[in-house]
Amino acid sequence: MLKDSLGFVVVIGLHALFSPASDAQALPEKNVQAYTCDDCSFSEAKNLVKAHSYPLLRCVAKDNSEIISIDNQACYSTPRYAAVLNEASGRLWGFQLSHSHQGMFPPVMQLQVVAYDHPQTVDAMIRNGVEYSNRLAARADSIANNLSTTFDTSQAFYDWLGDQAQGATKITAANTASANDFSCANGSSQYQAVKAATSGEFESRLQMQVNEQYANFDGTPGDFFDEVEFTGIGLGLQKLGFNVSLSWDNKQIQKNVAFNFPLPDGLAAEGNNQPSKVIFTLTPKGSHIEISLNHSLTYIGGQSWSVLTNPAKSTVELSPCVKVALTEAFGSPQTTPAGSVSGGGYKPLPTTGGGIGGGTPIGGGWDYQLCDAHFYDRNGNPLITIKVRC
């Protein structure tokens, strides 16, 4: 079974990833592109390199003019060298890819893929690079599993931060249609989820925990390779004048830490009170692991963060506490009228028999006005827009 860049891990390709040494540039066989499969045949491996390691054509005008046409072109290509490692059997196949009829036009030039025996150095580079990648992915996966957390109570969120709930953060009765004020910090899971997504304190705490769990990782390949470079899309590996670059599939090497907020939000609008989830993606960088908010997998009250931050998408009504959290992160928003809503009201707090703060929920035919709250960065660029009660 083959897995390409949408499946497993590996595309080991060189030219686009890092600049090889000058001797490797002169000797293309010292630049190796390699791939892995779970368990493939020689024929499948050959098809894989044909699909991903096609030699690039360079065409010039035959008569040295500046105009190249079908009848006035001579095309050339430099051979490429590739390999496929079968991880199930440990078998490594080498290939040379080249074109016949050099100096002709493309339809005449035929791709030729033949078996090629790579030197032992290249064989070892590929095996060690893939082994290192697998160990790195396993460590990132372990860290993600260890740090993923479900906040079953409001206090659990602040315990994780090592902080106390900010009880002074309240929504007034006028903005909630309730008889009592409401503490966003203590009663709004959407508020807490937005704080997790936007707070430097939360991200710093997570980074510290990731660093602690990654600190004792002993999988560095530095003792085997002359040079190891994290390129942003994989590894660039060098040894004894040979160059191999190892590109990872993001869904395999990168791992996600999930923070779940399952409690219903006390101020969520009817029909929009789904649990929130904040996802941070871990990206290994050799000496450390970078973390970043995953916009596509993060949801606030059932609404994707990538949708909320897309100015082209229509806004949805969220808890007023979301506006509070965003204001704390980005400053006061610009607001514009967004019409009125009939009925619906807000759900009561869990564990209470009444409405928000123990009062009576407002619903039926009662109308209330909505506003779009637009948040911007320091340069005036739009960040996020939400719809809330005015």
Tab-separated table of C-alpha atoms in Angstrom:
chain	number	residue	atom	x	y	z
A	1	MET	CA	0.000	0.000	0.000
A	2	LEU	CA	1.463	3.355	-1.048
A	3	LYS	CA	0.928	6.630	0.675
A	4	ASP	CA	2.097	9.832	-0.934
A	5	SER	CA	2.039	13.383	0.395
A	6	LEU	CA	-1.618	12.971	1.326
A	7	GLY	CA	-0.888	9.780	3.168
A	8	PHE	CA	2.186	8.795	5.108
A	9	VAL	CA	5.320	10.604	5.703
A	10	VAL	CA	7.889	10.911	3.209
A	11	VAL	CA	8.935	12.718	0.213
A	12	ILE	CA	12.699	12.957	0.290
A	13	GLY	CA	13.449	15.566	-2.325
A	14	LEU	CA	16.411	17.826	-2.595
A	15	HIS	CA	16.412	20.735	-4.965
A	16	ALA	CA	13.492	22.699	-3.533
A	17	LEU	CA	14.512	22.228	0.065
A	18	PHE	CA	18.112	23.315	0.496
A	19	SER	CA	21.164	24.251	-1.541
A	20	PRO	CA	23.499	21.309	-2.084
A	21	ALA	CA	27.250	21.511	-2.003
A	22	SER	CA	28.984	22.426	-5.260
A	23	ASP	CA	30.294	18.905	-5.906
A	24	ALA	CA	26.770	17.534	-5.541
A	25	GLN	CA	25.532	20.071	-8.074
A	26	ALA	CA	28.090	18.783	-10.564
A	27	LEU	CA	27.215	15.154	-9.799
A	28	PRO	CA	23.434	14.698	-9.864
A	29	GLU	CA	23.714	11.169	-8.464
A	30	LYS	CA	24.770	12.750	-5.179
A	31	ASN	CA	21.347	14.388	-4.919
A	32	VAL	CA	18.766	11.765	-4.027
A	33	GLN	CA	15.007	12.044	-3.805
A	34	ALA	CA	13.426	9.268	-1.783
A	35	TYR	CA	10.024	8.082	-0.663
A	36	THR	CA	8.615	5.498	1.685
A	37	CYS	CA	5.737	3.084	1.443
A	38	ASP	CA	4.073	0.973	4.106
A	39	ASP	CA	4.372	-2.194	2.034
A	40	CYS	CA	4.748	-1.862	-1.737
A	41	SER	CA	6.045	-3.849	-4.684
A	42	PHE	CA	8.894	-2.880	-6.991
A	43	SER	CA	6.358	-1.879	-9.651
A	44	GLU	CA	4.477	0.349	-7.222
A	45	ALA	CA	7.744	1.928	-6.080
A	46	LYS	CA	8.689	2.620	-9.688
A	47	ASN	CA	5.342	4.290	-10.345
A	48	LEU	CA	5.809	6.400	-7.238
A	49	VAL	CA	9.127	7.873	-8.382
A	50	LYS	CA	7.749	8.388	-11.901
A	51	ALA	CA	4.947	10.488	-10.413
A	52	HIS	CA	7.079	12.543	-8.040
A	53	SER	CA	10.639	12.680	-9.439
A	54	TYR	CA	10.065	13.591	-13.075
A	55	PRO	CA	13.220	15.242	-14.477
A	56	LEU	CA	12.617	18.869	-15.359
A	57	LEU	CA	12.997	19.881	-18.999
A	58	ARG	CA	14.989	22.908	-20.111
A	59	CYS	CA	14.281	24.059	-23.658
A	60	VAL	CA	16.179	26.505	-25.879
A	61	ALA	CA	15.741	27.728	-29.439
A	62	LYS	CA	17.687	25.644	-31.946
A	63	ASP	CA	18.818	28.642	-33.980
A	64	ASN	CA	19.906	30.608	-30.880
A	65	SER	CA	17.060	33.064	-31.366
A	66	GLU	CA	14.946	34.357	-28.523
A	67	ILE	CA	11.775	32.776	-29.900
A	68	ILE	CA	11.039	29.169	-28.983
A	69	SER	CA	8.407	27.302	-30.975
A	70	ILE	CA	7.414	23.664	-31.406
A	71	ASP	CA	9.571	23.360	-34.509
A	72	ASN	CA	12.408	25.464	-33.148
A	73	GLN	CA	13.324	23.994	-29.781
A	74	ALA	CA	15.881	21.667	-28.297
A	75	CYS	CA	15.111	20.276	-24.852
A	76	TYR	CA	17.372	18.723	-22.273
A	77	SER	CA	16.988	17.269	-18.818
A	78	THR	CA	19.328	16.293	-16.027
A	79	PRO	CA	18.870	12.783	-14.625
A	80	ARG	CA	17.291	12.477	-11.226
A	81	TYR	CA	18.069	9.836	-8.661
A	82	ALA	CA	15.420	8.464	-6.377
A	83	ALA	CA	14.756	5.704	-3.885
A	84	VAL	CA	11.798	4.054	-2.191
A	85	LEU	CA	12.044	2.448	1.240
A	86	ASN	CA	9.526	-0.287	2.012
A	87	GLU	CA	9.083	0.149	5.748
A	88	ALA	CA	7.408	-3.219	6.240
A	89	SER	CA	10.209	-5.277	4.680
A	90	GLY	CA	13.094	-2.828	4.966
A	91	ARG	CA	13.787	-3.173	1.233
A	92	LEU	CA	15.255	-0.099	-0.443
A	93	TRP	CA	14.960	0.308	-4.216
A	94	GLY	CA	17.053	2.844	-6.102
A	95	PHE	CA	16.127	4.441	-9.417
A	96	GLN	CA	17.598	6.684	-12.098
A	97	LEU	CA	15.134	8.800	-14.077
A	98	SER	CA	16.177	10.351	-17.381
A	99	HIS	CA	14.903	11.217	-20.858
A	100	SER	CA	15.854	9.678	-24.158
A	101	HIS	CA	16.499	11.754	-27.297
A	102	GLN	CA	18.179	14.697	-25.583
A	103	GLY	CA	18.076	17.827	-27.733
A	104	MET	CA	14.682	16.996	-29.249
A	105	PHE	CA	11.256	18.469	-28.439
A	106	PRO	CA	9.242	17.024	-25.495
A	107	PRO	CA	6.863	14.586	-27.272
A	108	VAL	CA	9.862	12.721	-28.677
A	109	MET	CA	11.734	12.515	-25.370
A	110	GLN	CA	10.680	9.407	-23.465
A	111	LEU	CA	10.970	9.037	-19.707
A	112	GLN	CA	13.195	6.138	-18.740
A	113	VAL	CA	13.226	4.710	-15.216
A	114	VAL	CA	15.868	2.100	-14.475
A	115	ALA	CA	17.094	0.428	-11.309
A	116	TYR	CA	20.081	2.099	-9.682
A	117	ASP	CA	22.287	0.973	-6.825
A	118	HIS	CA	22.855	3.872	-4.452
A	119	PRO	CA	26.051	3.917	-2.396
A	120	GLN	CA	25.850	2.584	1.144
A	121	THR	CA	26.083	6.149	2.454
A	122	VAL	CA	22.828	7.110	0.730
A	123	ASP	CA	21.150	3.912	1.888
A	124	ALA	CA	22.094	4.683	5.485
A	125	MET	CA	21.054	8.346	5.188
A	126	ILE	CA	17.569	7.397	4.049
A	127	ARG	CA	17.097	4.742	6.712
A	128	ASN	CA	18.393	6.963	9.505
A	129	GLY	CA	16.366	9.936	8.299
A	130	VAL	CA	13.127	7.957	8.217
A	131	GLU	CA	13.845	6.357	11.592
A	132	TYR	CA	14.480	9.768	13.118
A	133	SER	CA	11.264	11.117	11.586
A	134	ASN	CA	9.257	8.238	13.023
A	135	ARG	CA	10.733	8.761	16.496
A	136	LEU	CA	10.085	12.486	16.280
A	137	ALA	CA	6.469	11.913	15.234
A	138	ALA	CA	5.978	9.427	18.057
A	139	ARG	CA	7.316	11.888	20.635
A	140	ALA	CA	5.113	14.705	19.318
A	141	ASP	CA	2.118	12.354	19.423
A	142	SER	CA	2.894	11.384	23.014
A	143	ILE	CA	3.171	15.037	24.049
A	144	ALA	CA	-0.122	15.889	22.328
A	145	ASN	CA	-1.919	13.034	24.068
A	146	ASN	CA	-0.444	13.932	27.454
A	147	LEU	CA	-1.409	17.604	27.238
A	148	SER	CA	-4.879	17.337	25.698
A	149	THR	CA	-7.366	18.362	28.384
A	150	THR	CA	-11.101	18.544	28.977
A	151	PHE	CA	-12.226	21.353	31.294
A	152	ASP	CA	-15.263	19.844	33.006
A	153	THR	CA	-15.650	22.873	35.285
A	154	SER	CA	-14.823	26.553	35.047
A	155	GLN	CA	-12.363	26.230	37.897
A	156	ALA	CA	-10.512	23.444	36.072
A	157	PHE	CA	-9.586	25.965	33.376
A	158	TYR	CA	-8.056	28.355	35.893
A	159	ASP	CA	-6.381	25.525	37.787
A	160	TRP	CA	-4.656	24.555	34.543
A	161	LEU	CA	-3.438	28.130	34.182
A	162	GLY	CA	-2.456	28.262	37.842
A	163	ASP	CA	-4.681	31.322	38.132
A	164	GLN	CA	-7.942	32.401	39.701
A	165	ALA	CA	-11.111	33.257	37.830
A	166	GLN	CA	-11.479	36.959	37.176
A	167	GLY	CA	-14.741	37.420	39.009
A	168	ALA	CA	-14.904	41.108	38.158
A	169	THR	CA	-15.502	40.339	34.478
A	170	LYS	CA	-19.268	40.605	34.298
A	171	ILE	CA	-22.011	41.068	31.757
A	172	THR	CA	-24.652	43.434	33.079
A	173	ALA	CA	-28.310	42.557	33.342
A	174	ALA	CA	-29.161	45.046	30.590
A	175	ASN	CA	-27.121	43.051	28.075
A	176	THR	CA	-28.395	39.621	29.074
A	177	ALA	CA	-32.131	40.120	29.543
A	178	SER	CA	-31.658	38.604	32.975
A	179	ALA	CA	-32.445	39.772	36.462
A	180	ASN	CA	-28.834	39.302	37.573
A	181	ASP	CA	-25.357	40.184	36.392
A	182	PHE	CA	-23.350	37.298	34.984
A	183	SER	CA	-19.647	36.526	35.438
A	184	CYS	CA	-18.124	35.575	32.105
A	185	ALA	CA	-14.982	34.246	33.742
A	186	ASN	CA	-16.920	31.864	35.950
A	187	GLY	CA	-19.921	30.934	33.831
A	188	SER	CA	-19.061	31.193	30.143
A	189	SER	CA	-17.306	28.284	28.452
A	190	GLN	CA	-17.160	30.299	25.226
A	191	TYR	CA	-15.345	33.070	27.097
A	192	GLN	CA	-12.801	30.578	28.409
A	193	ALA	CA	-12.334	29.001	24.976
A	194	VAL	CA	-11.664	32.394	23.383
A	195	LYS	CA	-9.216	33.214	26.180
A	196	ALA	CA	-7.410	29.958	25.423
A	197	ALA	CA	-7.271	30.836	21.721
A	198	THR	CA	-6.110	34.449	22.158
A	199	SER	CA	-4.338	34.670	25.503
A	200	GLY	CA	-0.571	34.894	25.588
A	201	GLU	CA	-0.726	33.515	29.112
A	202	PHE	CA	-2.445	30.330	27.944
A	203	GLU	CA	-0.110	29.804	24.990
A	204	SER	CA	2.974	30.475	27.127
A	205	ARG	CA	1.799	27.928	29.671
A	206	LEU	CA	1.269	25.362	26.921
A	207	GLN	CA	4.676	26.098	25.363
A	208	MET	CA	6.343	25.605	28.734
A	209	GLN	CA	4.678	22.218	29.186
A	210	VAL	CA	5.594	21.152	25.655
A	211	ASN	CA	9.213	22.173	26.241
A	212	GLU	CA	9.370	20.207	29.479
A	213	GLN	CA	8.131	17.018	27.818
A	214	TYR	CA	10.363	17.442	24.762
A	215	ALA	CA	13.508	18.293	26.714
A	216	ASN	CA	14.585	14.682	27.241
A	217	PHE	CA	14.010	13.563	23.642
A	218	ASP	CA	17.165	11.693	22.639
A	219	GLY	CA	16.332	11.146	18.982
A	220	THR	CA	18.614	13.788	17.472
A	221	PRO	CA	20.356	12.519	14.309
A	222	GLY	CA	23.289	14.904	14.619
A	223	ASP	CA	25.820	12.182	15.423
A	224	PHE	CA	25.195	10.406	12.113
A	225	PHE	CA	24.821	13.299	9.655
A	226	ASP	CA	27.321	16.018	8.838
A	227	GLU	CA	24.483	18.534	8.712
A	228	VAL	CA	20.805	18.476	9.593
A	229	GLU	CA	18.581	21.382	8.595
A	230	PHE	CA	14.916	21.857	9.430
A	231	THR	CA	13.631	23.474	6.275
A	232	GLY	CA	10.091	24.289	7.338
A	233	ILE	CA	8.671	21.442	5.289
A	234	GLY	CA	11.063	18.726	6.361
A	235	LEU	CA	14.729	17.907	6.831
A	236	GLY	CA	17.800	18.624	4.729
A	237	LEU	CA	20.442	15.950	5.398
A	238	GLN	CA	24.089	15.940	4.325
A	239	LYS	CA	26.855	13.380	4.741
A	240	LEU	CA	30.140	12.843	2.893
A	241	GLY	CA	29.079	15.065	0.005
A	242	PHE	CA	25.684	13.410	-0.475
A	243	ASN	CA	22.477	15.390	-0.027
A	244	VAL	CA	19.072	14.048	0.932
A	245	SER	CA	16.093	16.124	1.992
A	246	LEU	CA	13.257	14.563	3.911
A	247	SER	CA	9.830	16.145	3.615
A	248	TRP	CA	7.088	15.204	6.083
A	249	ASP	CA	3.392	15.016	5.562
A	250	ASN	CA	1.992	17.642	7.975
A	251	LYS	CA	-0.825	15.438	9.216
A	252	GLN	CA	1.688	12.823	10.309
A	253	ILE	CA	4.635	14.703	11.812
A	254	GLN	CA	2.575	17.571	13.175
A	255	LYS	CA	0.285	16.652	16.065
A	256	ASN	CA	-2.639	18.434	17.704
A	257	VAL	CA	-3.274	19.254	21.366
A	258	ALA	CA	-7.007	19.494	22.069
A	259	PHE	CA	-8.605	21.578	24.825
A	260	ASN	CA	-12.290	20.754	25.222
A	261	PHE	CA	-14.897	22.999	26.839
A	262	PRO	CA	-17.967	20.724	27.120
A	263	LEU	CA	-20.096	22.824	29.490
A	264	PRO	CA	-23.015	24.691	27.884
A	265	ASP	CA	-22.379	28.418	27.887
A	266	GLY	CA	-24.647	30.322	30.258
A	267	LEU	CA	-25.193	33.125	27.740
A	268	ALA	CA	-25.198	31.222	24.477
A	269	ALA	CA	-28.081	31.944	22.130
A	270	GLU	CA	-30.687	29.246	21.676
A	271	GLY	CA	-29.585	26.811	18.988
A	272	ASN	CA	-25.940	27.879	19.194
A	273	ASN	CA	-24.751	26.323	22.413
A	274	GLN	CA	-22.504	23.544	21.173
A	275	PRO	CA	-19.309	22.710	23.079
A	276	SER	CA	-16.191	24.692	22.238
A	277	LYS	CA	-12.835	23.180	21.328
A	278	VAL	CA	-9.445	24.885	20.989
A	279	ILE	CA	-6.723	23.068	19.039
A	280	PHE	CA	-3.016	23.889	19.008
A	281	THR	CA	-0.763	22.212	16.432
A	282	LEU	CA	2.696	20.996	17.455
A	283	THR	CA	5.406	21.383	14.800
A	284	PRO	CA	8.787	19.761	15.608
A	285	LYS	CA	11.766	21.998	14.836
A	286	GLY	CA	14.682	19.912	16.048
A	287	SER	CA	15.766	21.662	19.225
A	288	HIS	CA	12.196	22.583	20.117
A	289	ILE	CA	8.550	22.222	19.114
A	290	GLU	CA	6.602	25.226	17.883
A	291	ILE	CA	2.943	25.602	18.771
A	292	SER	CA	0.284	27.448	16.793
A	293	LEU	CA	-3.478	27.817	16.949
A	294	ASN	CA	-5.189	25.552	14.424
A	295	HIS	CA	-7.873	27.806	12.940
A	296	SER	CA	-9.641	25.044	11.028
A	297	LEU	CA	-10.057	22.691	13.996
A	298	THR	CA	-10.818	25.310	16.673
A	299	TYR	CA	-14.527	25.862	17.352
A	300	ILE	CA	-16.226	28.452	19.538
A	301	GLY	CA	-19.789	27.416	20.293
A	302	GLY	CA	-19.776	25.186	17.237
A	303	GLN	CA	-18.405	27.928	14.944
A	304	SER	CA	-15.047	27.339	13.261
A	305	TRP	CA	-12.360	29.889	14.106
A	306	SER	CA	-11.360	29.948	10.433
A	307	VAL	CA	-14.906	31.015	9.538
A	308	LEU	CA	-15.110	33.576	12.332
A	309	THR	CA	-11.867	35.197	11.143
A	310	ASN	CA	-12.874	35.230	7.468
A	311	PRO	CA	-14.327	38.647	6.525
A	312	ALA	CA	-16.086	37.084	3.533
A	313	LYS	CA	-18.201	34.800	5.713
A	314	SER	CA	-21.460	35.813	7.357
A	315	THR	CA	-21.345	36.278	11.110
A	316	VAL	CA	-23.233	34.244	13.698
A	317	GLU	CA	-24.534	35.133	17.139
A	318	LEU	CA	-22.284	34.059	19.985
A	319	SER	CA	-22.327	34.578	23.723
A	320	PRO	CA	-21.821	38.223	24.794
A	321	CYS	CA	-18.914	36.874	26.828
A	322	VAL	CA	-17.089	36.146	23.571
A	323	LYS	CA	-17.113	39.884	22.918
A	324	VAL	CA	-15.692	40.451	26.413
A	325	ALA	CA	-12.846	37.991	25.811
A	326	LEU	CA	-12.042	39.442	22.393
A	327	THR	CA	-12.078	42.978	23.803
A	328	GLU	CA	-9.584	41.910	26.464
A	329	ALA	CA	-7.371	40.495	23.714
A	330	PHE	CA	-7.678	43.078	20.928
A	331	GLY	CA	-9.285	46.194	22.396
A	332	SER	CA	-12.736	47.662	21.884
A	333	PRO	CA	-14.476	46.703	18.628
A	334	GLN	CA	-16.319	48.793	16.102
A	335	THR	CA	-20.005	47.906	16.194
A	336	THR	CA	-22.658	48.160	13.521
A	337	PRO	CA	-26.379	47.315	13.719
A	338	ALA	CA	-27.245	43.829	12.498
A	339	GLY	CA	-31.023	43.706	12.860
A	340	SER	CA	-33.290	42.174	15.448
A	341	VAL	CA	-34.148	38.667	16.568
A	342	SER	CA	-37.503	37.408	17.774
A	343	GLY	CA	-37.738	34.862	20.565
A	344	GLY	CA	-35.084	32.327	21.299
A	345	GLY	CA	-33.500	34.085	24.218
A	346	TYR	CA	-30.648	32.488	26.132
A	347	LYS	CA	-30.300	29.093	27.657
A	348	PRO	CA	-30.305	28.856	31.461
A	349	LEU	CA	-27.131	28.044	33.293
A	350	PRO	CA	-26.542	24.338	33.819
A	351	THR	CA	-27.403	23.245	37.376
A	352	THR	CA	-29.966	26.047	37.732
A	353	GLY	CA	-33.672	25.869	37.230
A	354	GLY	CA	-34.043	29.370	35.913
A	355	GLY	CA	-32.431	31.614	33.370
A	356	ILE	CA	-29.094	33.356	33.428
A	357	GLY	CA	-27.899	33.838	36.962
A	358	GLY	CA	-30.987	32.054	38.259
A	359	GLY	CA	-33.506	34.389	36.635
A	360	THR	CA	-36.204	33.651	34.062
A	361	PRO	CA	-35.047	33.062	30.475
A	362	ILE	CA	-36.412	35.468	27.927
A	363	GLY	CA	-37.990	33.922	24.842
A	364	GLY	CA	-41.290	33.669	23.061
A	365	GLY	CA	-42.056	36.735	21.028
A	366	TRP	CA	-39.570	39.068	22.708
A	367	ASP	CA	-37.382	40.991	20.263
A	368	TYR	CA	-33.814	42.119	20.852
A	369	GLN	CA	-31.305	43.981	18.731
A	370	LEU	CA	-28.121	42.427	17.363
A	371	CYS	CA	-24.870	44.144	16.471
A	372	ASP	CA	-21.820	43.047	14.520
A	373	ALA	CA	-18.685	43.562	16.599
A	374	HIS	CA	-15.633	44.040	14.356
A	375	PHE	CA	-12.177	43.554	15.876
A	376	TYR	CA	-8.982	44.836	14.211
A	377	ASP	CA	-5.243	44.534	14.762
A	378	ARG	CA	-2.941	47.490	15.447
A	379	ASN	CA	-2.611	48.182	11.728
A	380	GLY	CA	-6.348	48.283	11.158
A	381	ASN	CA	-6.560	44.880	9.512
A	382	PRO	CA	-9.723	42.894	10.310
A	383	LEU	CA	-9.231	40.032	12.759
A	384	ILE	CA	-12.639	38.685	13.619
A	385	THR	CA	-16.308	39.677	13.485
A	386	ILE	CA	-19.039	38.242	15.686
A	387	LYS	CA	-22.729	38.943	16.144
A	388	VAL	CA	-23.869	39.711	19.705
A	389	ARG	CA	-26.725	41.360	21.535
A	390	CYS	CA	-26.287	45.135	21.364
